[in-house]
């Protein structure tokens, strides 16, 4: 039996480091995610946010440290990784849809081939989740016929079809035209309200402030601050957090009292 710990957490990251050659990208990362939490990770380019998500999803192997899922260490055996990945889904900046498949097929394929569910079950799930993201009218369309925002909503529906326990998002709106961003953020906000556990790397500060249960600020491979959005956006403790946020906040948000002024963090 593998080591168990953090039994009340869906995900726990312990002392995680990652290097590419002699370039250390993640340094002693520690944090936990409880059921239903929505964690937003913010930080400047190159701070290691994507690498962290990729380690959590086992797309990269950490150099050091452990990842726990529901209290058990996630092992490096491919079989364990495949089963883990069906429970910890990922939504990418670039959608990663299969271009030669219809929207419906995109949503069904892993449900039948990975989860070995029947076609009927896969179709039912696909239609349910495509409806929820407003993409039901497009089930027979191919990705090339969709806008970026529509593709991302399909990618989210596809991830939901696997009935994940956690969904990871790596800058899901960064590749979108500005007018498409709101629709995708709304879908994510609704998902958060359903109680789905989510870890979201984003540059959308207003979204992080309004939707996250905790916001993590990363810099140079470190978690510099991990706090409630109220604390992090309106009373950041670390000067690096303050400096980062000052690029998004009007004036100096760090001193701006109790943060009831929503416009203050409007990114
Ligand atoms: N496969 C790789 N091989 C070598 N170096 C890598 C690899 N992937 C990432 N890096 C390096 O790791 C560092 C962190 O990259 P990462 O993509 O995790 O940053 P990020 O915070 O997601 O940045 P952004 O906001 O631009 O997406 C960067 O210096 C990057 O060049
Ligand atoms: Mg990134």
Short mmCIF file of C-alpha atoms and ligand atoms in Angstrom, two decimals:
data_model
loop_
_atom_site.label_atom_id
_atom_site.label_comp_id
_atom_site.label_asym_id
_atom_site.label_seq_id
_atom_site.Cartn_x
_atom_site.Cartn_y
_atom_site.Cartn_z
CA UNK A 1 0.00 0.00 0.00
CA UNK A 2 1.38 3.39 -0.96
CA UNK A 3 2.07 6.02 1.65
CA UNK A 4 -1.06 7.93 2.68
CA UNK A 5 -1.24 11.46 4.06
CA UNK A 6 -3.42 14.51 3.58
CA UNK A 7 -6.49 12.29 3.53
CA UNK A 8 -8.87 15.23 3.55
CA UNK A 9 -7.23 16.88 0.51
CA UNK A 10 -7.94 16.12 -3.12
CA UNK A 11 -4.46 17.25 -4.15
CA UNK A 12 -1.42 17.86 -1.95
CA UNK A 13 1.93 18.97 -3.28
CA UNK A 14 4.88 18.35 -0.97
CA UNK A 15 8.34 19.81 -1.41
CA UNK A 16 8.10 19.65 -5.19
CA UNK A 17 11.04 20.74 -7.31
CA UNK A 18 11.61 20.58 -11.02
CA UNK A 19 14.74 21.26 -13.03
CA UNK A 20 15.38 21.16 -16.74
CA UNK A 21 19.08 20.33 -16.86
CA UNK A 22 20.68 22.73 -14.41
CA UNK A 23 17.84 25.22 -14.73
CA UNK A 24 15.67 24.91 -11.63
CA UNK A 25 12.16 25.98 -12.53
CA UNK A 26 10.19 24.94 -9.42
CA UNK A 27 11.54 25.24 -5.90
CA UNK A 28 10.11 23.48 -2.87
CA UNK A 29 6.49 23.90 -3.82
CA UNK A 30 4.01 23.06 -1.05
CA UNK A 31 0.27 23.48 -1.14
CA UNK A 32 -2.92 21.53 -0.71
CA UNK A 33 -6.29 21.67 -2.41
CA UNK A 34 -9.47 20.65 -0.64
CA UNK A 35 -12.64 19.40 -2.31
CA UNK A 36 -14.53 22.20 -4.03
CA UNK A 37 -11.69 24.69 -3.75
CA UNK A 38 -10.88 26.92 -6.69
CA UNK A 39 -7.21 27.80 -6.65
CA UNK A 40 -5.98 30.50 -9.01
CA UNK A 41 -2.25 30.66 -9.67
CA UNK A 42 -0.91 34.00 -10.88
CA UNK A 43 2.61 35.21 -11.60
CA UNK A 44 4.81 36.64 -14.29
CA UNK A 45 5.91 34.84 -17.41
CA UNK A 46 8.51 32.17 -16.73
CA UNK A 47 7.70 31.84 -13.03
CA UNK A 48 6.91 28.13 -13.46
CA UNK A 49 3.11 28.10 -13.45
CA UNK A 50 2.67 25.84 -16.49
CA UNK A 51 5.45 23.55 -15.34
CA UNK A 52 3.69 23.19 -11.99
CA UNK A 53 0.38 22.25 -13.65
CA UNK A 54 2.20 19.88 -15.99
CA UNK A 55 3.85 18.20 -12.99
CA UNK A 56 0.49 17.93 -11.24
CA UNK A 57 -0.97 16.30 -14.35
CA UNK A 58 2.16 14.13 -14.74
CA UNK A 59 2.94 15.55 -18.15
CA UNK A 60 6.30 16.36 -16.57
CA UNK A 61 8.04 14.30 -13.96
CA UNK A 62 9.10 16.28 -10.92
CA UNK A 63 12.78 16.21 -9.96
CA UNK A 64 11.94 16.00 -6.29
CA UNK A 65 8.94 15.94 -3.98
CA UNK A 66 5.58 14.22 -3.96
CA UNK A 67 2.09 14.67 -5.32
CA UNK A 68 -0.79 13.17 -3.37
CA UNK A 69 -4.24 12.52 -4.80
CA UNK A 70 -6.95 11.82 -2.21
CA UNK A 71 -4.23 11.03 0.29
CA UNK A 72 -2.18 8.63 -1.85
CA UNK A 73 1.11 9.36 -3.56
CA UNK A 74 0.72 9.46 -7.33
CA UNK A 75 3.17 6.89 -8.61
CA UNK A 76 5.17 7.15 -11.80
CA UNK A 77 3.98 3.90 -13.34
CA UNK A 78 2.26 4.59 -16.65
CA UNK A 79 -0.80 2.58 -15.63
CA UNK A 80 -1.28 4.65 -12.49
CA UNK A 81 -0.69 7.84 -14.44
CA UNK A 82 -3.38 6.96 -16.98
CA UNK A 83 -5.98 6.30 -14.32
CA UNK A 84 -4.94 9.43 -12.40
CA UNK A 85 -5.22 11.58 -15.54
CA UNK A 86 -8.77 10.45 -16.12
CA UNK A 87 -9.60 11.97 -12.71
CA UNK A 88 -7.43 15.05 -12.98
CA UNK A 89 -8.32 16.69 -16.28
CA UNK A 90 -6.53 19.50 -18.01
CA UNK A 91 -7.68 22.35 -20.24
CA UNK A 92 -4.95 23.97 -22.31
CA UNK A 93 -4.46 27.45 -23.70
CA UNK A 94 -4.43 26.00 -27.23
CA UNK A 95 -7.57 23.81 -26.80
CA UNK A 96 -5.90 20.62 -28.15
CA UNK A 97 -9.08 19.40 -29.86
CA UNK A 98 -8.88 16.69 -32.50
CA UNK A 99 -9.38 18.64 -35.73
CA UNK A 100 -10.53 15.62 -37.71
CA UNK A 101 -13.41 14.88 -35.33
CA UNK A 102 -16.72 16.61 -34.80
CA UNK A 103 -17.44 18.42 -31.56
CA UNK A 104 -19.53 15.47 -30.39
CA UNK A 105 -16.82 12.93 -31.23
CA UNK A 106 -14.19 15.06 -29.50
CA UNK A 107 -16.25 14.83 -26.33
CA UNK A 108 -17.03 11.11 -26.65
CA UNK A 109 -13.71 9.62 -27.69
CA UNK A 110 -11.91 9.36 -24.34
CA UNK A 111 -15.08 8.31 -22.54
CA UNK A 112 -15.33 5.22 -24.72
CA UNK A 113 -11.63 4.53 -25.30
CA UNK A 114 -10.19 5.36 -21.85
CA UNK A 115 -13.13 4.85 -19.49
CA UNK A 116 -14.64 2.04 -21.60
CA UNK A 117 -18.13 3.45 -21.26
CA UNK A 118 -20.74 2.61 -23.88
CA UNK A 119 -21.30 4.90 -26.87
CA UNK A 120 -24.75 5.76 -25.53
CA UNK A 121 -23.34 6.81 -22.17
CA UNK A 122 -20.57 8.83 -23.85
CA UNK A 123 -23.07 10.55 -26.12
CA UNK A 124 -25.37 11.36 -23.22
CA UNK A 125 -22.55 12.89 -21.22
CA UNK A 126 -21.25 14.81 -24.22
CA UNK A 127 -24.63 16.35 -24.94
CA UNK A 128 -25.19 17.22 -21.29
CA UNK A 129 -21.86 19.02 -20.96
CA UNK A 130 -22.01 20.65 -24.39
CA UNK A 131 -25.42 22.03 -23.43
CA UNK A 132 -24.00 23.38 -20.19
CA UNK A 133 -21.28 25.32 -22.02
CA UNK A 134 -23.71 26.56 -24.69
CA UNK A 135 -22.28 24.43 -27.49
CA UNK A 136 -25.12 21.98 -28.08
CA UNK A 137 -26.04 23.58 -31.45
CA UNK A 138 -22.54 22.75 -32.74
CA UNK A 139 -22.31 19.02 -32.07
CA UNK A 140 -21.75 18.21 -35.74
CA UNK A 141 -19.29 21.03 -36.42
CA UNK A 142 -15.54 20.50 -36.76
CA UNK A 143 -13.10 22.56 -34.68
CA UNK A 144 -11.99 24.57 -37.73
CA UNK A 145 -15.53 25.92 -38.03
CA UNK A 146 -15.51 27.33 -34.50
CA UNK A 147 -14.17 30.51 -32.91
CA UNK A 148 -11.46 30.25 -30.29
CA UNK A 149 -13.97 30.83 -27.49
CA UNK A 150 -16.24 28.12 -28.85
CA UNK A 151 -13.31 25.70 -29.15
CA UNK A 152 -12.34 26.36 -25.57
CA UNK A 153 -15.88 25.75 -24.36
CA UNK A 154 -15.86 22.42 -26.24
CA UNK A 155 -12.49 21.59 -24.63
CA UNK A 156 -14.02 22.26 -21.21
CA UNK A 157 -17.06 20.09 -22.02
CA UNK A 158 -14.73 17.34 -23.22
CA UNK A 159 -12.79 17.46 -19.96
CA UNK A 160 -16.04 17.33 -17.96
CA UNK A 161 -17.20 14.22 -19.84
CA UNK A 162 -14.50 12.27 -17.98
CA UNK A 163 -16.21 13.14 -14.66
CA UNK A 164 -12.94 14.51 -13.28
CA UNK A 165 -12.43 15.14 -9.58
CA UNK A 166 -10.13 18.04 -10.35
CA UNK A 167 -9.80 20.19 -13.43
CA UNK A 168 -6.57 22.04 -14.20
CA UNK A 169 -6.63 25.05 -16.50
CA UNK A 170 -3.51 26.58 -18.04
CA UNK A 171 -4.37 30.10 -19.16
CA UNK A 172 -7.59 28.99 -20.88
CA UNK A 173 -8.37 32.48 -22.18
CA UNK A 174 -4.93 33.71 -23.18
CA UNK A 175 -5.20 32.64 -26.81
CA UNK A 176 -8.66 34.17 -27.28
CA UNK A 177 -9.78 37.37 -28.92
CA UNK A 178 -10.88 39.77 -26.17
CA UNK A 179 -14.57 39.46 -27.03
CA UNK A 180 -14.40 35.68 -26.47
CA UNK A 181 -12.84 35.80 -23.03
CA UNK A 182 -15.99 36.63 -21.06
CA UNK A 183 -17.96 33.63 -22.32
CA UNK A 184 -15.24 31.18 -21.30
CA UNK A 185 -14.74 32.83 -17.91
CA UNK A 186 -18.50 32.63 -17.31
CA UNK A 187 -18.48 28.91 -18.02
CA UNK A 188 -15.62 28.50 -15.54
CA UNK A 189 -17.40 30.59 -12.95
CA UNK A 190 -20.49 28.41 -13.27
CA UNK A 191 -18.33 25.31 -12.91
CA UNK A 192 -16.79 26.72 -9.76
CA UNK A 193 -20.29 27.18 -8.36
CA UNK A 194 -21.08 23.50 -8.95
CA UNK A 195 -18.38 22.61 -6.42
CA UNK A 196 -15.86 21.22 -8.91
CA UNK A 197 -12.30 21.38 -7.60
CA UNK A 198 -10.26 23.56 -9.94
CA UNK A 199 -6.67 24.78 -10.23
CA UNK A 200 -6.45 27.64 -12.70
CA UNK A 201 -3.37 29.41 -14.01
CA UNK A 202 -4.58 32.77 -15.23
CA UNK A 203 -3.68 36.35 -16.00
CA UNK A 204 -7.32 37.36 -15.45
CA UNK A 205 -6.89 39.10 -12.12
CA UNK A 206 -10.51 40.13 -11.67
CA UNK A 207 -11.56 36.52 -12.23
CA UNK A 208 -8.97 35.26 -9.72
CA UNK A 209 -10.11 37.82 -7.18
CA UNK A 210 -13.82 37.11 -7.61
CA UNK A 211 -13.91 33.35 -8.19
CA UNK A 212 -10.95 31.75 -6.40
CA UNK A 213 -11.20 30.44 -2.88
CA UNK A 214 -7.42 30.90 -2.66
CA UNK A 215 -4.96 32.69 -4.86
CA UNK A 216 -1.33 31.66 -5.17
CA UNK A 217 1.32 34.07 -6.40
CA UNK A 218 4.42 32.47 -7.94
CA UNK A 219 7.72 34.12 -8.72
CA UNK A 220 10.96 32.54 -9.99
CA UNK A 221 9.80 29.03 -9.20
CA UNK A 222 8.67 29.78 -5.65
CA UNK A 223 5.22 30.13 -4.14
CA UNK A 224 5.65 33.59 -2.70
CA UNK A 225 2.16 33.93 -1.28
CA UNK A 226 -0.82 31.62 -0.85
CA UNK A 227 -3.83 33.41 0.63
CA UNK A 228 -7.50 34.22 0.29
CA UNK A 229 -8.12 36.52 -2.70
CA UNK A 230 -9.12 39.27 -0.28
CA UNK A 231 -5.77 39.00 1.48
CA UNK A 232 -3.68 38.56 -1.63
CA UNK A 233 -5.22 41.32 -3.71
CA UNK A 234 -5.88 43.89 -1.01
CA UNK A 235 -3.33 43.11 1.71
CA UNK A 236 -0.43 41.34 0.02
CA UNK A 237 2.27 40.55 2.54
CA UNK A 238 5.23 40.13 0.24
CA UNK A 239 6.80 43.06 -1.65
CA UNK A 240 7.09 40.87 -4.77
CA UNK A 241 3.34 40.20 -4.72
CA UNK A 242 2.72 43.91 -4.31
CA UNK A 243 5.01 44.77 -7.20
CA UNK A 244 3.33 42.18 -9.44
CA UNK A 245 -0.17 43.29 -8.55
CA UNK A 246 0.66 46.96 -8.98
CA UNK A 247 0.84 46.25 -12.70
CA UNK A 248 -2.82 45.23 -12.58
CA UNK A 249 -4.23 47.43 -9.88
CA UNK A 250 -4.91 51.10 -10.27
CA UNK A 251 -2.61 52.87 -7.91
CA UNK A 252 -1.32 50.83 -5.01
CA UNK A 253 -3.95 48.15 -4.36
CA UNK A 254 -1.98 46.79 -1.43
CA UNK A 255 -3.08 49.64 0.80
CA UNK A 256 -6.58 49.96 -0.50
CA UNK A 257 -8.46 49.16 2.69
CA UNK A 258 -10.95 46.31 2.72
CA UNK A 259 -11.30 45.71 -0.97
CA UNK A 260 -14.98 46.20 -1.46
CA UNK A 261 -14.29 48.35 -4.52
CA UNK A 262 -14.54 45.76 -7.27
CA UNK A 263 -13.13 48.11 -9.87
CA UNK A 264 -9.82 48.20 -8.05
CA UNK A 265 -8.58 44.90 -9.48
CA UNK A 266 -10.26 45.16 -12.87
CA UNK A 267 -7.62 43.64 -15.11
N1 LIG B 1 10.50 21.48 -21.51
C1 LIG B 1 11.30 22.46 -21.05
N2 LIG B 1 12.64 22.40 -21.20
C2 LIG B 1 13.45 23.37 -20.73
N3 LIG B 1 13.01 24.46 -20.07
C3 LIG B 1 11.68 24.58 -19.89
C4 LIG B 1 10.75 23.60 -20.37
N4 LIG B 1 9.51 23.99 -20.03
C5 LIG B 1 9.64 25.16 -19.39
N5 LIG B 1 10.94 25.52 -19.31
C6 LIG B 1 11.45 26.72 -18.64
O1 LIG B 1 10.92 26.77 -17.35
C7 LIG B 1 10.63 28.10 -16.95
C8 LIG B 1 9.20 28.19 -16.49
O2 LIG B 1 8.35 27.97 -17.60
P1 LIG B 1 6.78 27.90 -17.47
O3 LIG B 1 6.27 27.65 -18.85
O4 LIG B 1 6.42 26.93 -16.44
O5 LIG B 1 6.43 29.38 -17.00
P2 LIG B 1 5.01 30.10 -16.88
O6 LIG B 1 4.95 30.68 -15.53
O7 LIG B 1 3.95 29.15 -17.28
O8 LIG B 1 5.13 31.28 -17.95
P3 LIG B 1 3.98 31.94 -18.90
O9 LIG B 1 3.20 32.88 -18.04
O10 LIG B 1 4.77 32.65 -19.95
O11 LIG B 1 3.17 30.81 -19.47
C9 LIG B 1 10.96 28.98 -18.15
O12 LIG B 1 12.25 29.53 -17.96
C10 LIG B 1 10.96 28.01 -19.31
O13 LIG B 1 11.84 28.42 -20.31
MG1 LIG B 2 2.56 29.09 -18.83
#
